[in-house]
Amino acid sequence: MKTISTLLILNFLILCSLLALSLHERAEKPAKTPILEQENHSDRYFLGDMTVTIYHAVPSQTDSTPMITASGFNLAGKDISSLRVCALSRDLLSRWGGPISYGDKIYLDLPDPELSGWWTVQDTMASRWTNHVDLLVPTSRKGGKWQEIKVWNK
């Protein structure tokens, strides 16, 4: 019985030492704090780091009605570059249990200042994508993929 008690105490002490070491290592590493988190913005919350890409309102990149978004928003006759409309992967949309609804605004901290800033969620990405934002841009803009981009919700 004494041997079992001794082993239990030793295991407990080892676990406590490992936990203390883990907490010490975390305390030594300063967390990268995004600009919006540094400023006191209680009206925004951090959604996470996501992959961000661009897409165009054309049938090959959408569905058979590229000028109508999943929310029913009609793009026809509008200046796409000034709309700042985006699509989210389904895991992020409230319709599929996520935290964001159509019409919500999200903030993207992109390295491209032209695309960085607030975007309105109006569209849904194909079901194969997760943790992903797709920015609707004019067809004149080519290429754009960024990973581990900070995203906030308003």
mmCIF file of N, CA and C in Angstrom, residues 49-153:
data_model
loop_
_atom_site.group_PDB
_atom_site.id
_atom_site.type_symbol
_atom_site.label_atom_id
_atom_site.label_comp_id
_atom_site.label_asym_id
_atom_site.label_seq_id
_atom_site.Cartn_x
_atom_site.Cartn_y
_atom_site.Cartn_z
ATOM 1 N N ASP A 49 -7.353 33.161 -37.502
ATOM 2 C CA ASP A 49 -6.479 33.270 -38.661
ATOM 3 C C ASP A 49 -7.079 32.424 -39.782
ATOM 4 N N MET A 50 -7.231 33.010 -40.948
ATOM 5 C CA MET A 50 -7.903 32.313 -42.050
ATOM 6 C C MET A 50 -7.146 32.470 -43.364
ATOM 7 N N THR A 51 -7.509 31.628 -44.315
ATOM 8 C CA THR A 51 -7.017 31.763 -45.681
ATOM 9 C C THR A 51 -7.963 32.715 -46.408
ATOM 10 N N VAL A 52 -7.390 33.643 -47.151
ATOM 11 C CA VAL A 52 -8.182 34.615 -47.910
ATOM 12 C C VAL A 52 -7.766 34.519 -49.373
ATOM 13 N N THR A 53 -8.769 34.443 -50.245
ATOM 14 C CA THR A 53 -8.536 34.404 -51.683
ATOM 15 C C THR A 53 -9.478 35.410 -52.350
ATOM 16 N N ILE A 54 -9.339 35.554 -53.668
ATOM 17 C CA ILE A 54 -10.251 36.424 -54.416
ATOM 18 C C ILE A 54 -11.065 35.576 -55.391
ATOM 19 N N TYR A 55 -12.213 36.112 -55.767
ATOM 20 C CA TYR A 55 -13.017 35.466 -56.820
ATOM 21 C C TYR A 55 -13.719 36.528 -57.651
ATOM 22 N N HIS A 56 -14.203 36.096 -58.824
ATOM 23 C CA HIS A 56 -14.900 36.986 -59.744
ATOM 24 C C HIS A 56 -16.340 36.520 -59.921
ATOM 25 N N ALA A 57 -17.226 37.446 -60.247
ATOM 26 C CA ALA A 57 -18.632 37.122 -60.468
ATOM 27 C C ALA A 57 -18.817 36.590 -61.887
ATOM 28 N N VAL A 58 -18.318 35.378 -62.099
ATOM 29 C CA VAL A 58 -18.442 34.697 -63.392
ATOM 30 C C VAL A 58 -18.894 33.259 -63.123
ATOM 31 N N PRO A 59 -19.654 32.640 -64.043
ATOM 32 C CA PRO A 59 -20.181 31.298 -63.797
ATOM 33 C C PRO A 59 -19.114 30.256 -63.448
ATOM 34 N N SER A 60 -17.929 30.363 -64.003
ATOM 35 C CA SER A 60 -16.895 29.356 -63.716
ATOM 36 C C SER A 60 -16.385 29.434 -62.274
ATOM 37 N N GLN A 61 -16.646 30.545 -61.593
ATOM 38 C CA GLN A 61 -16.195 30.685 -60.210
ATOM 39 C C GLN A 61 -17.349 30.793 -59.219
ATOM 40 N N THR A 62 -18.574 30.775 -59.728
ATOM 41 C CA THR A 62 -19.748 30.869 -58.841
ATOM 42 C C THR A 62 -20.716 29.765 -59.237
ATOM 43 N N ASP A 63 -21.946 30.154 -59.484
ATOM 44 C CA ASP A 63 -22.928 29.207 -60.007
ATOM 45 C C ASP A 63 -23.510 29.796 -61.283
ATOM 46 N N SER A 64 -24.654 29.333 -61.692
ATOM 47 C CA SER A 64 -25.228 29.808 -62.956
ATOM 48 C C SER A 64 -25.796 31.229 -62.863
ATOM 49 N N THR A 65 -25.860 31.782 -61.657
ATOM 50 C CA THR A 65 -26.339 33.159 -61.483
ATOM 51 C C THR A 65 -25.265 33.976 -60.750
ATOM 52 N N PRO A 66 -24.183 34.301 -61.413
ATOM 53 C CA PRO A 66 -23.062 34.951 -60.739
ATOM 54 C C PRO A 66 -23.353 36.360 -60.212
ATOM 55 N N MET A 67 -24.393 37.001 -60.710
ATOM 56 C CA MET A 67 -24.706 38.354 -60.253
ATOM 57 C C MET A 67 -25.653 38.380 -59.057
ATOM 58 N N ILE A 68 -26.059 37.191 -58.604
ATOM 59 C CA ILE A 68 -26.895 37.090 -57.400
ATOM 60 C C ILE A 68 -26.111 36.279 -56.368
ATOM 61 N N THR A 69 -25.868 36.873 -55.196
ATOM 62 C CA THR A 69 -25.110 36.162 -54.158
ATOM 63 C C THR A 69 -26.030 35.206 -53.400
ATOM 64 N N ALA A 70 -25.447 34.403 -52.543
ATOM 65 C CA ALA A 70 -26.226 33.436 -51.754
ATOM 66 C C ALA A 70 -27.238 34.128 -50.839
ATOM 67 N N SER A 71 -26.963 35.358 -50.459
ATOM 68 C CA SER A 71 -27.886 36.097 -49.591
ATOM 69 C C SER A 71 -29.024 36.724 -50.386
ATOM 70 N N GLY A 72 -28.920 36.674 -51.723
ATOM 71 C CA GLY A 72 -29.928 37.306 -52.584
ATOM 72 C C GLY A 72 -29.531 38.702 -53.028
ATOM 73 N N PHE A 73 -28.368 39.156 -52.633
ATOM 74 C CA PHE A 73 -27.868 40.479 -53.017
ATOM 75 C C PHE A 73 -27.586 40.496 -54.514
ATOM 76 N N ASN A 74 -28.116 41.505 -55.214
ATOM 77 C CA ASN A 74 -27.969 41.605 -56.667
ATOM 78 C C ASN A 74 -26.793 42.521 -57.007
ATOM 79 N N LEU A 75 -25.806 41.974 -57.682
ATOM 80 C CA LEU A 75 -24.602 42.716 -58.061
ATOM 81 C C LEU A 75 -24.753 43.452 -59.383
ATOM 82 N N ALA A 76 -25.781 43.143 -60.154
ATOM 83 C CA ALA A 76 -25.945 43.684 -61.502
ATOM 84 C C ALA A 76 -25.944 45.214 -61.490
ATOM 85 N N GLY A 77 -25.134 45.785 -62.375
ATOM 86 C CA GLY A 77 -25.087 47.234 -62.526
ATOM 87 C C GLY A 77 -24.322 47.957 -61.437
ATOM 88 N N LYS A 78 -23.719 47.235 -60.520
ATOM 89 C CA LYS A 78 -22.995 47.877 -59.419
ATOM 90 C C LYS A 78 -21.485 47.808 -59.651
ATOM 91 N N ASP A 79 -20.773 48.762 -59.073
ATOM 92 C CA ASP A 79 -19.315 48.793 -59.155
ATOM 93 C C ASP A 79 -18.754 47.802 -58.135
ATOM 94 N N ILE A 80 -18.302 46.654 -58.606
ATOM 95 C CA ILE A 80 -17.854 45.576 -57.724
ATOM 96 C C ILE A 80 -16.685 46.000 -56.845
ATOM 97 N N SER A 81 -15.792 46.835 -57.379
ATOM 98 C CA SER A 81 -14.623 47.230 -56.586
ATOM 99 C C SER A 81 -14.997 48.070 -55.371
ATOM 100 N N SER A 82 -16.101 48.785 -55.428
ATOM 101 C CA SER A 82 -16.499 49.615 -54.287
ATOM 102 C C SER A 82 -17.455 48.890 -53.329
ATOM 103 N N LEU A 83 -18.012 47.757 -53.747
ATOM 104 C CA LEU A 83 -18.966 47.034 -52.893
ATOM 105 C C LEU A 83 -18.315 46.392 -51.673
ATOM 106 N N ARG A 84 -17.123 45.835 -51.846
ATOM 107 C CA ARG A 84 -16.405 45.114 -50.793
ATOM 108 C C ARG A 84 -17.285 44.005 -50.200
ATOM 109 N N VAL A 85 -17.716 43.121 -51.109
ATOM 110 C CA VAL A 85 -18.542 41.961 -50.764
ATOM 111 C C VAL A 85 -17.642 40.727 -50.704
ATOM 112 N N CYS A 86 -17.931 39.848 -49.759
ATOM 113 C CA CYS A 86 -17.132 38.624 -49.663
ATOM 114 C C CYS A 86 -18.023 37.410 -49.421
ATOM 115 N N ALA A 87 -17.414 36.250 -49.645
ATOM 116 C CA ALA A 87 -18.054 34.957 -49.360
ATOM 117 C C ALA A 87 -17.264 34.302 -48.236
ATOM 118 N N LEU A 88 -17.959 33.514 -47.418
ATOM 119 C CA LEU A 88 -17.296 32.770 -46.348
ATOM 120 C C LEU A 88 -17.522 31.278 -46.536
ATOM 121 N N SER A 89 -16.602 30.494 -46.014
ATOM 122 C CA SER A 89 -16.816 29.050 -45.998
ATOM 123 C C SER A 89 -17.978 28.754 -45.045
ATOM 124 N N ARG A 90 -18.638 27.650 -45.283
ATOM 125 C CA ARG A 90 -19.864 27.331 -44.551
ATOM 126 C C ARG A 90 -19.677 27.188 -43.049
ATOM 127 N N ASP A 91 -18.492 26.735 -42.629
ATOM 128 C CA ASP A 91 -18.255 26.564 -41.191
ATOM 129 C C ASP A 91 -18.313 27.894 -40.439
ATOM 130 N N LEU A 92 -18.211 29.008 -41.153
ATOM 131 C CA LEU A 92 -18.236 30.331 -40.521
ATOM 132 C C LEU A 92 -19.611 30.987 -40.560
ATOM 133 N N LEU A 93 -20.523 30.448 -41.356
ATOM 134 C CA LEU A 93 -21.841 31.065 -41.534
ATOM 135 C C LEU A 93 -22.880 30.504 -40.572
ATOM 136 N N SER A 94 -23.701 31.380 -40.021
ATOM 137 C CA SER A 94 -24.707 30.977 -39.022
ATOM 138 C C SER A 94 -25.699 29.959 -39.591
ATOM 139 N N ARG A 95 -25.927 30.030 -40.865
ATOM 140 C CA ARG A 95 -26.836 29.087 -41.528
ATOM 141 C C ARG A 95 -26.397 27.629 -41.327
ATOM 142 N N TRP A 96 -25.070 27.447 -41.113
ATOM 143 C CA TRP A 96 -24.508 26.104 -40.887
ATOM 144 C C TRP A 96 -23.878 25.999 -39.490
ATOM 145 N N GLY A 97 -24.322 26.849 -38.564
ATOM 146 C CA GLY A 97 -23.847 26.767 -37.178
ATOM 147 C C GLY A 97 -22.665 27.653 -36.839
ATOM 148 N N GLY A 98 -22.213 28.478 -37.767
ATOM 149 C CA GLY A 98 -21.078 29.372 -37.516
ATOM 150 C C GLY A 98 -21.508 30.686 -36.882
ATOM 151 N N PRO A 99 -20.564 31.579 -36.603
ATOM 152 C CA PRO A 99 -20.863 32.824 -35.891
ATOM 153 C C PRO A 99 -21.282 34.015 -36.766
ATOM 154 N N ILE A 100 -21.204 33.906 -38.097
ATOM 155 C CA ILE A 100 -21.431 35.053 -38.991
ATOM 156 C C ILE A 100 -22.701 34.876 -39.807
ATOM 157 N N SER A 101 -23.435 35.981 -39.977
ATOM 158 C CA SER A 101 -24.651 35.982 -40.800
ATOM 159 C C SER A 101 -24.428 36.839 -42.038
ATOM 160 N N TYR A 102 -25.249 36.610 -43.059
ATOM 161 C CA TYR A 102 -25.201 37.466 -44.236
ATOM 162 C C TYR A 102 -25.477 38.901 -43.796
ATOM 163 N N GLY A 103 -24.741 39.816 -44.366
ATOM 164 C CA GLY A 103 -24.897 41.225 -44.003
ATOM 165 C C GLY A 103 -23.936 41.668 -42.911
ATOM 166 N N ASP A 104 -23.329 40.728 -42.179
ATOM 167 C CA ASP A 104 -22.341 41.078 -41.160
ATOM 168 C C ASP A 104 -21.090 41.630 -41.826
ATOM 169 N N LYS A 105 -20.370 42.434 -41.101
ATOM 170 C CA LYS A 105 -19.105 42.975 -41.594
ATOM 171 C C LYS A 105 -17.951 42.244 -40.917
ATOM 172 N N ILE A 106 -16.905 41.978 -41.707
ATOM 173 C CA ILE A 106 -15.685 41.399 -41.159
ATOM 174 C C ILE A 106 -14.513 42.295 -41.543
ATOM 175 N N TYR A 107 -13.499 42.308 -40.688
ATOM 176 C CA TYR A 107 -12.301 43.096 -40.946
ATOM 177 C C TYR A 107 -11.157 42.157 -41.261
ATOM 178 N N LEU A 108 -10.459 42.417 -42.359
ATOM 179 C CA LEU A 108 -9.322 41.604 -42.784
ATOM 180 C C LEU A 108 -8.048 42.435 -42.706
ATOM 181 N N ASP A 109 -7.066 41.896 -42.028
ATOM 182 C CA ASP A 109 -5.769 42.564 -41.889
ATOM 183 C C ASP A 109 -4.819 41.980 -42.930
ATOM 184 N N LEU A 110 -5.011 42.402 -44.203
ATOM 185 C CA LEU A 110 -4.240 41.869 -45.331
ATOM 186 C C LEU A 110 -2.977 42.681 -45.601
ATOM 187 N N PRO A 111 -1.956 42.044 -46.166
ATOM 188 C CA PRO A 111 -0.758 42.791 -46.540
ATOM 189 C C PRO A 111 -0.987 43.741 -47.728
ATOM 190 N N ASP A 112 -2.064 43.522 -48.467
ATOM 191 C CA ASP A 112 -2.406 44.387 -49.598
ATOM 192 C C ASP A 112 -3.339 45.495 -49.087
ATOM 193 N N PRO A 113 -2.857 46.741 -48.975
ATOM 194 C CA PRO A 113 -3.689 47.811 -48.404
ATOM 195 C C PRO A 113 -4.966 48.087 -49.191
ATOM 196 N N GLU A 114 -4.957 47.775 -50.482
ATOM 197 C CA GLU A 114 -6.147 47.992 -51.310
ATOM 198 C C GLU A 114 -7.294 47.065 -50.879
ATOM 199 N N LEU A 115 -6.955 45.884 -50.371
ATOM 200 C CA LEU A 115 -7.976 44.909 -49.987
ATOM 201 C C LEU A 115 -8.178 44.812 -48.475
ATOM 202 N N SER A 116 -7.266 45.342 -47.703
ATOM 203 C CA SER A 116 -7.371 45.295 -46.253
ATOM 204 C C SER A 116 -8.524 46.184 -45.796
ATOM 205 N N GLY A 117 -9.207 45.795 -44.746
ATOM 206 C CA GLY A 117 -10.290 46.611 -44.208
ATOM 207 C C GLY A 117 -11.588 45.835 -44.065
ATOM 208 N N TRP A 118 -12.694 46.578 -44.010
ATOM 209 C CA TRP A 118 -14.014 45.998 -43.770
ATOM 210 C C TRP A 118 -14.645 45.466 -45.056
ATOM 211 N N TRP A 119 -15.267 44.287 -44.954
ATOM 212 C CA TRP A 119 -15.985 43.645 -46.060
ATOM 213 C C TRP A 119 -17.335 43.175 -45.540
ATOM 214 N N THR A 120 -18.343 43.153 -46.407
ATOM 215 C CA THR A 120 -19.679 42.691 -46.033
ATOM 216 C C THR A 120 -19.884 41.263 -46.547
ATOM 217 N N VAL A 121 -20.341 40.395 -45.673
ATOM 218 C CA VAL A 121 -20.570 38.990 -46.031
ATOM 219 C C VAL A 121 -21.910 38.879 -46.756
ATOM 220 N N GLN A 122 -21.864 38.452 -48.025
ATOM 221 C CA GLN A 122 -23.083 38.301 -48.819
ATOM 222 C C GLN A 122 -23.130 36.971 -49.558
ATOM 223 N N ASP A 123 -22.083 36.171 -49.470
ATOM 224 C CA ASP A 123 -22.019 34.977 -50.301
ATOM 225 C C ASP A 123 -21.453 33.792 -49.523
ATOM 226 N N THR A 124 -21.633 32.600 -50.112
ATOM 227 C CA THR A 124 -21.193 31.343 -49.505
ATOM 228 C C THR A 124 -20.226 30.639 -50.447
ATOM 229 N N MET A 125 -19.187 30.077 -49.870
ATOM 230 C CA MET A 125 -18.223 29.317 -50.677
ATOM 231 C C MET A 125 -18.703 27.871 -50.822
ATOM 232 N N ALA A 126 -18.104 27.158 -51.740
ATOM 233 C CA ALA A 126 -18.421 25.739 -51.940
ATOM 234 C C ALA A 126 -18.123 24.964 -50.647
ATOM 235 N N SER A 127 -18.820 23.871 -50.457
ATOM 236 C CA SER A 127 -18.732 23.115 -49.198
ATOM 237 C C SER A 127 -17.355 22.517 -48.921
ATOM 238 N N ARG A 128 -16.502 22.425 -49.912
ATOM 239 C CA ARG A 128 -15.171 21.822 -49.692
ATOM 240 C C ARG A 128 -14.243 22.731 -48.878
ATOM 241 N N TRP A 129 -14.563 24.027 -48.751
ATOM 242 C CA TRP A 129 -13.696 24.974 -48.061
ATOM 243 C C TRP A 129 -14.063 25.111 -46.589
ATOM 244 N N THR A 130 -13.057 25.325 -45.749
ATOM 245 C CA THR A 130 -13.274 25.639 -44.331
ATOM 246 C C THR A 130 -12.303 26.741 -43.924
ATOM 247 N N ASN A 131 -12.735 27.539 -42.946
ATOM 248 C CA ASN A 131 -11.895 28.598 -42.378
ATOM 249 C C ASN A 131 -11.327 29.483 -43.492
ATOM 250 N N HIS A 132 -12.215 29.951 -44.363
ATOM 251 C CA HIS A 132 -11.796 30.596 -45.614
ATOM 252 C C HIS A 132 -12.687 31.803 -45.920
ATOM 253 N N VAL A 133 -12.070 32.856 -46.429
ATOM 254 C CA VAL A 133 -12.773 34.058 -46.891
ATOM 255 C C VAL A 133 -12.424 34.246 -48.365
ATOM 256 N N ASP A 134 -13.420 34.570 -49.183
ATOM 257 C CA ASP A 134 -13.222 34.808 -50.611
ATOM 258 C C ASP A 134 -13.730 36.216 -50.919
ATOM 259 N N LEU A 135 -12.867 37.064 -51.431
ATOM 260 C CA LEU A 135 -13.211 38.454 -51.712
ATOM 261 C C LEU A 135 -13.648 38.618 -53.159
ATOM 262 N N LEU A 136 -14.812 39.212 -53.358
ATOM 263 C CA LEU A 136 -15.306 39.480 -54.709
ATOM 264 C C LEU A 136 -14.602 40.725 -55.242
ATOM 265 N N VAL A 137 -13.893 40.550 -56.344
ATOM 266 C CA VAL A 137 -13.145 41.657 -56.949
ATOM 267 C C VAL A 137 -13.454 41.719 -58.448
ATOM 268 N N PRO A 138 -13.162 42.845 -59.085
ATOM 269 C CA PRO A 138 -13.381 42.946 -60.534
ATOM 270 C C PRO A 138 -12.505 41.938 -61.292
ATOM 271 N N THR A 139 -12.958 41.520 -62.455
ATOM 272 C CA THR A 139 -12.210 40.535 -63.238
ATOM 273 C C THR A 139 -10.853 41.064 -63.697
ATOM 274 N N SER A 140 -10.653 42.365 -63.642
ATOM 275 C CA SER A 140 -9.349 42.932 -64.014
ATOM 276 C C SER A 140 -8.273 42.593 -62.979
ATOM 277 N N ARG A 141 -8.694 42.267 -61.776
ATOM 278 C CA ARG A 141 -7.731 41.902 -60.724
ATOM 279 C C ARG A 141 -7.454 40.406 -60.808
ATOM 280 N N LYS A 142 -6.207 40.046 -60.939
ATOM 281 C CA LYS A 142 -5.821 38.635 -61.073
ATOM 282 C C LYS A 142 -4.998 38.200 -59.865
ATOM 283 N N GLY A 143 -5.231 36.995 -59.436
ATOM 284 C CA GLY A 143 -4.413 36.391 -58.385
ATOM 285 C C GLY A 143 -4.541 37.048 -57.035
ATOM 286 N N GLY A 144 -4.554 36.218 -56.028
ATOM 287 C CA GLY A 144 -4.608 36.710 -54.670
ATOM 288 C C GLY A 144 -4.931 35.590 -53.713
ATOM 289 N N LYS A 145 -3.929 35.184 -52.934
ATOM 290 C CA LYS A 145 -4.146 34.183 -51.900
ATOM 291 C C LYS A 145 -3.206 34.497 -50.741
ATOM 292 N N TRP A 146 -3.788 34.595 -49.557
ATOM 293 C CA TRP A 146 -3.022 34.885 -48.362
ATOM 294 C C TRP A 146 -3.434 33.887 -47.285
ATOM 295 N N GLN A 147 -2.477 33.451 -46.503
ATOM 296 C CA GLN A 147 -2.772 32.501 -45.431
ATOM 297 C C GLN A 147 -2.474 33.131 -44.080
ATOM 298 N N GLU A 148 -3.150 32.586 -43.056
ATOM 299 C CA GLU A 148 -3.005 33.059 -41.678
ATOM 300 C C GLU A 148 -3.273 34.551 -41.551
ATOM 301 N N ILE A 149 -4.383 34.986 -42.167
ATOM 302 C CA ILE A 149 -4.804 36.384 -42.105
ATOM 303 C C ILE A 149 -5.734 36.572 -40.907
ATOM 304 N N LYS A 150 -5.480 37.628 -40.131
ATOM 305 C CA LYS A 150 -6.307 37.948 -38.967
ATOM 306 C C LYS A 150 -7.659 38.453 -39.449
ATOM 307 N N VAL A 151 -8.740 37.882 -38.886
ATOM 308 C CA VAL A 151 -10.094 38.268 -39.284
ATOM 309 C C VAL A 151 -10.909 38.578 -38.025
ATOM 310 N N TRP A 152 -11.621 39.715 -38.062
ATOM 311 C CA TRP A 152 -12.491 40.113 -36.966
ATOM 312 C C TRP A 152 -13.912 40.265 -37.465
ATOM 313 N N ASN A 153 -14.834 40.203 -36.534
ATOM 314 C CA ASN A 153 -16.251 40.421 -36.827
ATOM 315 C C ASN A 153 -16.695 41.643 -36.049
#
